[in-house]
């Protein structure tokens, strides 16, 4: 519209000039000028009019060309803008579609993840419930086992009290045994019990072992009760251990200690809740370790001894003998177990602080760690509790001489 208006404006310019000239001619005609002059003026006016028309036609042409060029440029710009706008719309639409697809995929992924999470949570809940049920069931089973063990322990304790022949030689065993032997109405099997006990009390250990073995081989065609078997194996293990103490030959002593272990195994199988005999078993393993020349086998026996002491401690946590003996074995290792041994001695002293032997062994452990002050203090304490402890006295004097020489 703008181009058309400009074209009309420009084309209208020469028409207005012609009209002005025409009005001049009319005015001249009305004047009183002579005809010749009028003609001359008309001719001049016509010439001017022609020149004016030529001028304005040329100018109109230039303007029209410029306007056309301008129009073409504007049209081109419009077309380009239209194309760009179209491309932009298409890109925007494509981007919008892509965004929509991404959002849809994200929603699907979130939904899928949520479903997986819910599934995992459900599985975890089910597994946790199963595991909890399993643990509860195991706990109930263990509680039942503990209850059964307690009942058995009570039964064993009650049965031990009912044993007619006690192994406590210092009480009435010897006198009771003599009464049985002198009783003409007493059966031979009971007399063998009495003779075996008398032999044990008189330190005739080989004779006692043979008599107790006669009871085991069912010489009188009568099976021994559980209580009687416990008593027999108790005596046999004690007899063998006492015999090993007085046996000088190293190989014979080793064989006797192995027999002692055999009888102790039988005893602890029948009566596994006797802490004293687990401790005794540990003592035998340690004695075997001291007799063994094979270092690997000796270390194995020491480990077995520690295991037996631990079992005794589990049964009776305040069993000072097991704590002390465990400390002795730990201190004998070549490795770094001396500190652990001292802790065992500390525990034994806390339970029973009046035992000189524990202070003596702890003093040896401190001496091994080169803690001279504490070692000397423990040796002095052992002598204070028992002035007849010669080993503590010897180590105390030796340590004092060493300190005097170095000072």
Short mmCIF file of C-alpha atoms in Angstrom, two decimals:
data_model
loop_
_atom_site.label_atom_id
_atom_site.label_comp_id
_atom_site.label_asym_id
_atom_site.label_seq_id
_atom_site.Cartn_x
_atom_site.Cartn_y
_atom_site.Cartn_z
CA UNK A 1 0.00 0.00 0.00
CA UNK A 2 2.81 2.38 0.81
CA UNK A 3 4.44 1.78 -2.59
CA UNK A 4 1.19 2.48 -4.44
CA UNK A 5 0.66 5.73 -2.53
CA UNK A 6 4.17 6.93 -3.33
CA UNK A 7 3.72 6.07 -7.04
CA UNK A 8 0.47 8.03 -7.23
CA UNK A 9 2.01 10.99 -5.49
CA UNK A 10 4.94 11.15 -7.87
CA UNK A 11 2.83 10.72 -11.02
CA UNK A 12 0.52 13.47 -9.86
CA UNK A 13 3.30 16.12 -9.76
CA UNK A 14 3.54 16.92 -13.60
CA UNK A 15 -0.27 17.13 -13.92
CA UNK A 16 -0.38 19.90 -11.35
CA UNK A 17 2.32 21.92 -13.25
CA UNK A 18 0.37 21.57 -16.50
CA UNK A 19 -2.76 22.78 -14.81
CA UNK A 20 -0.92 25.82 -13.52
CA UNK A 21 0.38 26.64 -17.02
CA UNK A 22 -3.07 26.19 -18.46
CA UNK A 23 -4.45 28.64 -15.96
CA UNK A 24 -1.74 31.16 -16.95
CA UNK A 25 -2.66 30.82 -20.63
CA UNK A 26 -6.31 31.41 -19.83
CA UNK A 27 -5.41 34.51 -17.89
CA UNK A 28 -3.36 35.85 -20.79
CA UNK A 29 -6.16 35.28 -23.15
CA UNK A 30 -8.43 37.34 -21.06
CA UNK A 31 -5.93 40.19 -20.92
CA UNK A 32 -5.76 42.85 -23.59
CA UNK A 33 -2.46 41.72 -25.00
CA UNK A 34 -2.16 41.59 -28.71
CA UNK A 35 -2.73 38.39 -30.49
CA UNK A 36 0.84 37.98 -31.64
CA UNK A 37 2.21 38.34 -28.22
CA UNK A 38 -0.33 35.89 -26.98
CA UNK A 39 0.70 33.38 -29.57
CA UNK A 40 4.33 33.84 -28.71
CA UNK A 41 3.53 33.26 -25.04
CA UNK A 42 1.47 30.19 -25.90
CA UNK A 43 4.33 28.74 -27.89
CA UNK A 44 6.72 29.35 -25.06
CA UNK A 45 4.30 27.89 -22.61
CA UNK A 46 3.89 24.80 -24.77
CA UNK A 47 7.65 24.42 -25.00
CA UNK A 48 7.91 24.72 -21.22
CA UNK A 49 5.06 22.31 -20.86
CA UNK A 50 6.78 19.73 -23.06
CA UNK A 51 10.05 20.14 -21.25
CA UNK A 52 8.26 19.94 -17.96
CA UNK A 53 6.47 16.79 -19.03
CA UNK A 54 9.73 15.25 -20.15
CA UNK A 55 11.36 16.15 -16.85
CA UNK A 56 8.58 14.80 -14.79
CA UNK A 57 8.26 11.65 -16.90
CA UNK A 58 11.95 10.92 -16.44
CA UNK A 59 11.76 11.57 -12.74
CA UNK A 60 8.70 9.39 -12.45
CA UNK A 61 10.55 6.62 -14.22
CA UNK A 62 13.46 6.79 -11.81
CA UNK A 63 11.15 6.87 -8.86
CA UNK A 64 9.13 3.97 -10.19
CA UNK A 65 12.30 1.94 -10.74
CA UNK A 66 13.54 2.73 -7.24
CA UNK A 67 10.18 1.95 -5.82
CA UNK A 68 10.09 -1.34 -7.67
CA UNK A 69 13.57 -2.20 -6.47
CA UNK A 70 12.57 -1.23 -2.96
CA UNK A 71 9.43 -3.29 -3.30
CA UNK A 72 11.39 -6.27 -4.55
CA UNK A 73 13.82 -5.94 -1.64
CA UNK A 74 10.96 -5.65 0.83
CA UNK A 75 9.25 -8.60 -0.78
CA UNK A 76 12.47 -10.62 -0.59
CA UNK A 77 12.93 -9.64 3.04
CA UNK A 78 9.32 -10.59 3.74
CA UNK A 79 9.80 -13.93 2.02
CA UNK A 80 13.03 -14.57 3.93
CA UNK A 81 11.37 -13.59 7.21
CA UNK A 82 8.43 -15.80 6.38
CA UNK A 83 10.75 -18.71 5.61
CA UNK A 84 12.75 -18.08 8.79
CA UNK A 85 9.56 -17.87 10.78
CA UNK A 86 8.36 -21.08 9.23
CA UNK A 87 11.67 -22.81 10.01
CA UNK A 88 11.57 -21.42 13.55
CA UNK A 89 8.04 -22.72 13.99
CA UNK A 90 9.08 -26.11 12.68
CA UNK A 91 12.14 -26.15 14.96
CA UNK A 92 10.04 -25.02 17.90
CA UNK A 93 7.49 -27.70 17.14
CA UNK A 94 10.22 -30.32 16.80
CA UNK A 95 11.81 -29.17 20.07
CA UNK A 96 8.42 -29.22 21.75
CA UNK A 97 7.80 -32.74 20.48
CA UNK A 98 11.25 -33.86 21.64
CA UNK A 99 10.69 -32.29 25.05
CA UNK A 100 7.35 -34.02 25.26
CA UNK A 101 8.98 -37.36 24.36
CA UNK A 102 11.73 -36.82 26.97
CA UNK A 103 9.18 -35.97 29.65
CA UNK A 104 7.17 -39.03 28.72
CA UNK A 105 10.29 -41.24 28.88
CA UNK A 106 11.24 -39.67 32.21
CA UNK A 107 7.77 -40.36 33.61
CA UNK A 108 7.96 -43.94 32.38
CA UNK A 109 11.44 -44.34 33.90
CA UNK A 110 10.24 -42.87 37.22
CA UNK A 111 7.27 -45.19 37.19
CA UNK A 112 9.45 -48.19 36.38
CA UNK A 113 11.98 -47.22 39.08
CA UNK A 114 9.20 -46.79 41.61
CA UNK A 115 7.81 -50.22 40.74
CA UNK A 116 11.27 -51.77 41.07
CA UNK A 117 11.86 -50.00 44.40
CA UNK A 118 8.51 -51.22 45.72
CA UNK A 119 9.34 -54.73 44.56
CA UNK A 120 12.78 -54.60 46.22
CA UNK A 121 11.26 -53.25 49.44
CA UNK A 122 8.69 -56.02 49.46
CA UNK A 123 11.37 -58.66 48.85
CA UNK A 124 13.56 -57.11 51.57
CA UNK A 125 10.63 -57.11 53.96
CA UNK A 126 9.89 -60.75 53.18
CA UNK A 127 13.56 -61.73 53.51
CA UNK A 128 13.91 -59.76 56.76
CA UNK A 129 10.85 -61.51 58.16
CA UNK A 130 12.22 -64.90 57.11
CA UNK A 131 15.64 -64.10 58.62
CA UNK A 132 14.03 -62.83 61.81
CA UNK A 133 11.91 -65.97 62.06
CA UNK A 134 15.01 -68.10 61.43
CA UNK A 135 17.04 -66.26 64.12
CA UNK A 136 14.15 -66.52 66.58
CA UNK A 137 13.84 -70.22 65.84
CA UNK A 138 17.57 -70.73 66.30
CA UNK A 139 17.44 -68.74 69.54
CA UNK A 140 14.59 -70.90 70.78
CA UNK A 141 16.54 -74.02 69.82
CA UNK A 142 19.63 -72.76 71.61
CA UNK A 143 17.60 -71.82 74.66
CA UNK A 144 16.13 -75.32 74.61
CA UNK A 145 19.64 -76.79 74.33
CA UNK A 146 20.85 -74.63 77.21
CA UNK A 147 17.87 -75.69 79.25
CA UNK A 148 18.62 -79.32 78.46
CA UNK A 149 22.27 -78.83 79.41
CA UNK A 150 21.25 -77.25 82.68
CA UNK A 151 18.95 -80.18 83.41
CA UNK A 152 21.73 -82.65 82.58
CA UNK A 153 24.14 -80.69 84.76
CA UNK A 154 21.69 -80.88 87.63
CA UNK A 155 21.21 -84.58 87.03
CA UNK A 156 24.98 -85.15 86.90
CA UNK A 157 25.44 -83.12 90.06
CA UNK A 158 22.72 -85.08 91.82
CA UNK A 159 24.16 -88.36 90.58
CA UNK A 160 27.66 -87.49 91.74
CA UNK A 161 26.32 -86.86 95.21
CA UNK A 162 24.78 -90.33 95.16
CA UNK A 163 28.02 -92.13 94.32
CA UNK A 164 28.76 -94.43 97.25
CA UNK A 165 32.49 -94.59 96.60
CA UNK A 166 34.02 -91.12 96.57
CA UNK A 167 37.40 -90.28 95.17
CA UNK A 168 38.16 -87.89 98.00
CA UNK A 169 40.79 -89.99 99.74
CA UNK A 170 41.27 -87.36 102.48
CA UNK A 171 37.72 -87.81 103.78
CA UNK A 172 36.40 -91.28 104.64
CA UNK A 173 37.31 -93.20 101.49
CA UNK A 174 40.18 -95.18 102.98
CA UNK A 175 38.27 -96.02 106.18
CA UNK A 176 35.14 -96.86 104.21
CA UNK A 177 37.20 -99.04 101.87
CA UNK A 178 38.71 -100.90 104.79
CA UNK A 179 35.25 -101.51 106.24
CA UNK A 180 34.09 -102.94 102.90
CA UNK A 181 37.10 -105.29 102.71
CA UNK A 182 36.51 -106.50 106.25
CA UNK A 183 32.80 -107.03 105.59
CA UNK A 184 32.35 -110.73 104.83
CA UNK A 185 28.97 -110.10 103.23
CA UNK A 186 30.28 -107.46 100.79
CA UNK A 187 30.35 -108.67 97.14
CA UNK A 188 33.71 -109.17 95.40
CA UNK A 189 32.97 -106.39 92.90
CA UNK A 190 32.57 -103.90 95.76
CA UNK A 191 35.74 -105.18 97.39
CA UNK A 192 37.61 -104.50 94.14
CA UNK A 193 36.40 -100.91 94.33
CA UNK A 194 37.69 -100.70 97.88
CA UNK A 195 41.07 -102.26 97.02
CA UNK A 196 41.51 -99.90 94.06
CA UNK A 197 40.78 -96.89 96.26
CA UNK A 198 43.20 -98.09 98.95
CA UNK A 199 45.93 -98.60 96.34
CA UNK A 200 45.34 -95.06 95.05
CA UNK A 201 45.48 -93.66 98.61
CA UNK A 202 48.76 -95.53 99.23
CA UNK A 203 50.20 -94.12 95.98
CA UNK A 204 50.37 -97.58 94.40
CA UNK A 205 49.22 -96.15 91.11
CA UNK A 206 50.00 -99.11 88.83
CA UNK A 207 48.06 -101.45 91.12
CA UNK A 208 45.16 -98.99 91.31
CA UNK A 209 45.10 -98.66 87.51
CA UNK A 210 44.91 -102.45 87.08
CA UNK A 211 42.07 -102.79 89.60
CA UNK A 212 40.01 -100.00 88.04
CA UNK A 213 40.59 -101.50 84.58
CA UNK A 214 39.22 -104.80 85.90
CA UNK A 215 36.01 -102.98 86.69
CA UNK A 216 35.90 -101.57 83.14
CA UNK A 217 36.35 -104.95 81.41
CA UNK A 218 33.20 -106.20 83.13
CA UNK A 219 34.99 -108.88 85.14
CA UNK A 220 31.89 -109.58 87.22
CA UNK A 221 29.46 -109.65 84.28
CA UNK A 222 27.78 -106.49 85.43
CA UNK A 223 27.62 -103.31 83.43
CA UNK A 224 28.66 -100.19 85.31
CA UNK A 225 26.22 -97.36 85.71
CA UNK A 226 26.98 -93.91 84.34
CA UNK A 227 27.91 -92.71 87.81
CA UNK A 228 30.29 -95.63 88.32
CA UNK A 229 31.91 -95.08 84.92
CA UNK A 230 32.46 -91.40 85.73
CA UNK A 231 34.10 -92.39 89.01
CA UNK A 232 36.33 -95.03 87.36
CA UNK A 233 37.60 -92.72 84.62
CA UNK A 234 38.18 -90.00 87.20
CA UNK A 235 40.35 -92.33 89.29
CA UNK A 236 42.18 -93.71 86.25
CA UNK A 237 43.08 -90.25 84.93
CA UNK A 238 44.26 -89.17 88.40
CA UNK A 239 46.29 -92.37 88.83
CA UNK A 240 48.01 -91.94 85.45
CA UNK A 241 48.79 -88.27 86.05
CA UNK A 242 50.26 -89.03 89.49
CA UNK A 243 52.25 -91.91 87.98
CA UNK A 244 53.62 -89.60 85.24
CA UNK A 245 54.85 -87.19 87.92
CA UNK A 246 57.05 -89.86 89.53
CA UNK A 247 58.20 -91.49 86.27
CA UNK A 248 61.74 -90.45 85.32
CA UNK A 249 62.06 -92.09 81.91
CA UNK A 250 61.00 -89.49 79.33
CA UNK A 251 59.43 -91.92 76.86
CA UNK A 252 57.56 -93.83 79.57
CA UNK A 253 56.31 -90.55 81.01
CA UNK A 254 55.07 -89.47 77.59
CA UNK A 255 53.15 -92.76 77.13
CA UNK A 256 51.56 -92.43 80.57
CA UNK A 257 50.46 -88.86 79.80
CA UNK A 258 48.85 -90.05 76.56
CA UNK A 259 46.92 -92.70 78.55
CA UNK A 260 45.88 -89.97 80.97
CA UNK A 261 44.41 -88.02 78.05
CA UNK A 262 42.53 -91.12 76.92
CA UNK A 263 40.87 -91.51 80.34
CA UNK A 264 40.17 -87.76 80.55
CA UNK A 265 38.50 -87.88 77.11
CA UNK A 266 36.21 -90.64 78.37
CA UNK A 267 35.47 -88.71 81.55
CA UNK A 268 34.67 -85.39 79.82
CA UNK A 269 32.52 -87.25 77.28
CA UNK A 270 30.39 -88.67 80.10
CA UNK A 271 30.50 -85.52 82.21
CA UNK A 272 31.34 -82.49 79.99
CA UNK A 273 30.33 -79.93 82.62
CA UNK A 274 33.15 -80.62 85.06
CA UNK A 275 35.38 -77.55 84.77
CA UNK A 276 38.13 -79.05 86.95
CA UNK A 277 38.68 -81.97 84.58
CA UNK A 278 38.82 -79.69 81.53
CA UNK A 279 41.54 -77.80 83.38
CA UNK A 280 43.27 -81.12 84.20
CA UNK A 281 43.15 -82.05 80.54
CA UNK A 282 44.83 -78.73 79.71
CA UNK A 283 47.59 -79.55 82.24
CA UNK A 284 48.23 -82.90 80.54
CA UNK A 285 48.47 -81.29 77.09
CA UNK A 286 50.98 -78.77 78.47
CA UNK A 287 53.06 -81.54 80.04
CA UNK A 288 53.08 -83.36 76.67
CA UNK A 289 54.18 -80.12 74.99
CA UNK A 290 57.14 -79.88 77.39
CA UNK A 291 58.13 -83.50 76.66
CA UNK A 292 57.78 -83.11 72.87
CA UNK A 293 60.97 -82.47 70.85
CA UNK A 294 59.05 -81.64 67.68
CA UNK A 295 58.41 -77.88 67.91
CA UNK A 296 55.35 -77.98 65.65
CA UNK A 297 53.74 -80.78 67.68
CA UNK A 298 54.68 -79.04 70.94
CA UNK A 299 52.96 -75.84 69.75
CA UNK A 300 49.91 -77.90 68.79
CA UNK A 301 49.71 -79.38 72.30
CA UNK A 302 49.94 -75.88 73.80
CA UNK A 303 47.05 -74.73 71.61
CA UNK A 304 45.04 -77.76 72.78
CA UNK A 305 45.85 -76.89 76.39
CA UNK A 306 44.62 -73.30 75.89
CA UNK A 307 41.42 -74.64 74.36
CA UNK A 308 40.79 -76.88 77.41
CA UNK A 309 41.39 -73.99 79.84
CA UNK A 310 38.97 -71.83 77.86
CA UNK A 311 36.29 -74.53 78.15
CA UNK A 312 36.84 -74.70 81.90
CA UNK A 313 36.54 -70.89 82.12
CA UNK A 314 33.32 -70.91 80.09
CA UNK A 315 31.82 -73.36 82.58
CA UNK A 316 33.10 -71.42 85.61
CA UNK A 317 34.29 -67.88 84.71
CA UNK A 318 35.84 -67.36 88.18
CA UNK A 319 37.90 -70.55 88.08
CA UNK A 320 41.27 -69.09 89.11
CA UNK A 321 43.26 -72.30 88.49
CA UNK A 322 42.32 -72.32 84.80
CA UNK A 323 43.21 -68.60 84.45
CA UNK A 324 46.59 -69.16 86.11
CA UNK A 325 47.44 -72.27 84.08
CA UNK A 326 46.36 -70.59 80.85
CA UNK A 327 48.72 -67.71 81.66
CA UNK A 328 51.59 -70.16 82.25
CA UNK A 329 51.06 -71.78 78.84
CA UNK A 330 50.74 -68.41 77.05
CA UNK A 331 53.96 -67.17 78.69
CA UNK A 332 55.78 -70.27 77.40
CA UNK A 333 55.19 -69.39 73.73
CA UNK A 334 58.15 -67.99 71.83
CA UNK A 335 55.84 -65.48 70.15
CA UNK A 336 54.41 -62.27 71.58
CA UNK A 337 51.80 -63.74 73.94
CA UNK A 338 53.35 -62.66 77.22
CA UNK A 339 51.11 -59.60 77.55
CA UNK A 340 48.07 -61.83 77.14
CA UNK A 341 49.51 -64.16 79.78
CA UNK A 342 49.82 -61.26 82.25
CA UNK A 343 46.12 -60.48 81.73
CA UNK A 344 45.29 -64.08 82.68
CA UNK A 345 47.41 -63.80 85.85
CA UNK A 346 45.68 -60.49 86.67
CA UNK A 347 42.32 -62.24 86.41
CA UNK A 348 43.45 -65.11 88.65
CA UNK A 349 44.79 -62.68 91.27
CA UNK A 350 41.55 -60.70 91.19
CA UNK A 351 39.60 -63.90 91.91
CA UNK A 352 41.95 -65.22 94.60
CA UNK A 353 44.59 -62.65 95.64
CA UNK A 354 46.22 -64.89 98.30
CA UNK A 355 47.86 -67.43 95.97
CA UNK A 356 51.63 -66.94 95.96
CA UNK A 357 52.18 -69.13 92.90
CA UNK A 358 50.23 -66.75 90.62
CA UNK A 359 52.37 -63.77 91.68
CA UNK A 360 55.48 -65.85 91.02
CA UNK A 361 54.41 -66.73 87.46
CA UNK A 362 53.35 -63.17 86.73
CA UNK A 363 56.77 -62.01 87.95
CA UNK A 364 58.39 -64.38 85.43
CA UNK A 365 56.21 -62.89 82.67
CA UNK A 366 57.20 -59.34 83.63
CA UNK A 367 60.85 -60.41 83.72
CA UNK A 368 60.45 -61.80 80.19
CA UNK A 369 59.17 -58.37 79.11
CA UNK A 370 62.20 -56.81 80.91
CA UNK A 371 59.90 -54.96 83.32
CA UNK A 372 62.27 -55.39 86.27
CA UNK A 373 60.35 -53.31 88.81
CA UNK A 374 57.07 -55.20 88.44
CA UNK A 375 58.85 -58.57 88.29
CA UNK A 376 60.70 -57.88 91.54
CA UNK A 377 57.50 -56.63 93.19
CA UNK A 378 55.66 -59.86 92.26
CA UNK A 379 58.49 -62.09 93.55
CA UNK A 380 58.43 -60.18 96.86
CA UNK A 381 54.64 -60.53 97.06
CA UNK A 382 54.90 -64.30 96.45
CA UNK A 383 57.43 -64.60 99.28
CA UNK A 384 55.26 -62.46 101.53
CA UNK A 385 52.35 -64.86 101.01
CA UNK A 386 54.54 -67.96 101.20
CA UNK A 387 58.07 -67.61 102.61
CA UNK A 388 58.76 -71.22 101.58
CA UNK A 389 58.33 -70.48 97.87
CA UNK A 390 61.95 -71.22 96.96
CA UNK A 391 61.55 -70.50 93.27
CA UNK A 392 60.29 -66.98 94.02
CA UNK A 393 63.16 -66.49 96.46
CA UNK A 394 65.81 -67.62 93.94
CA UNK A 395 64.41 -65.38 91.16
CA UNK A 396 64.12 -62.42 93.53
CA UNK A 397 67.74 -62.71 94.67
CA UNK A 398 68.98 -63.19 91.11
CA UNK A 399 67.10 -60.11 89.94
CA UNK A 400 68.41 -58.03 92.84
CA UNK A 401 72.02 -59.06 92.04
CA UNK A 402 71.49 -58.06 88.42
CA UNK A 403 70.14 -54.66 89.45
CA UNK A 404 73.08 -54.10 91.82
CA UNK A 405 75.60 -54.98 89.11
CA UNK A 406 74.04 -52.57 86.59
CA UNK A 407 73.67 -49.68 89.05
#
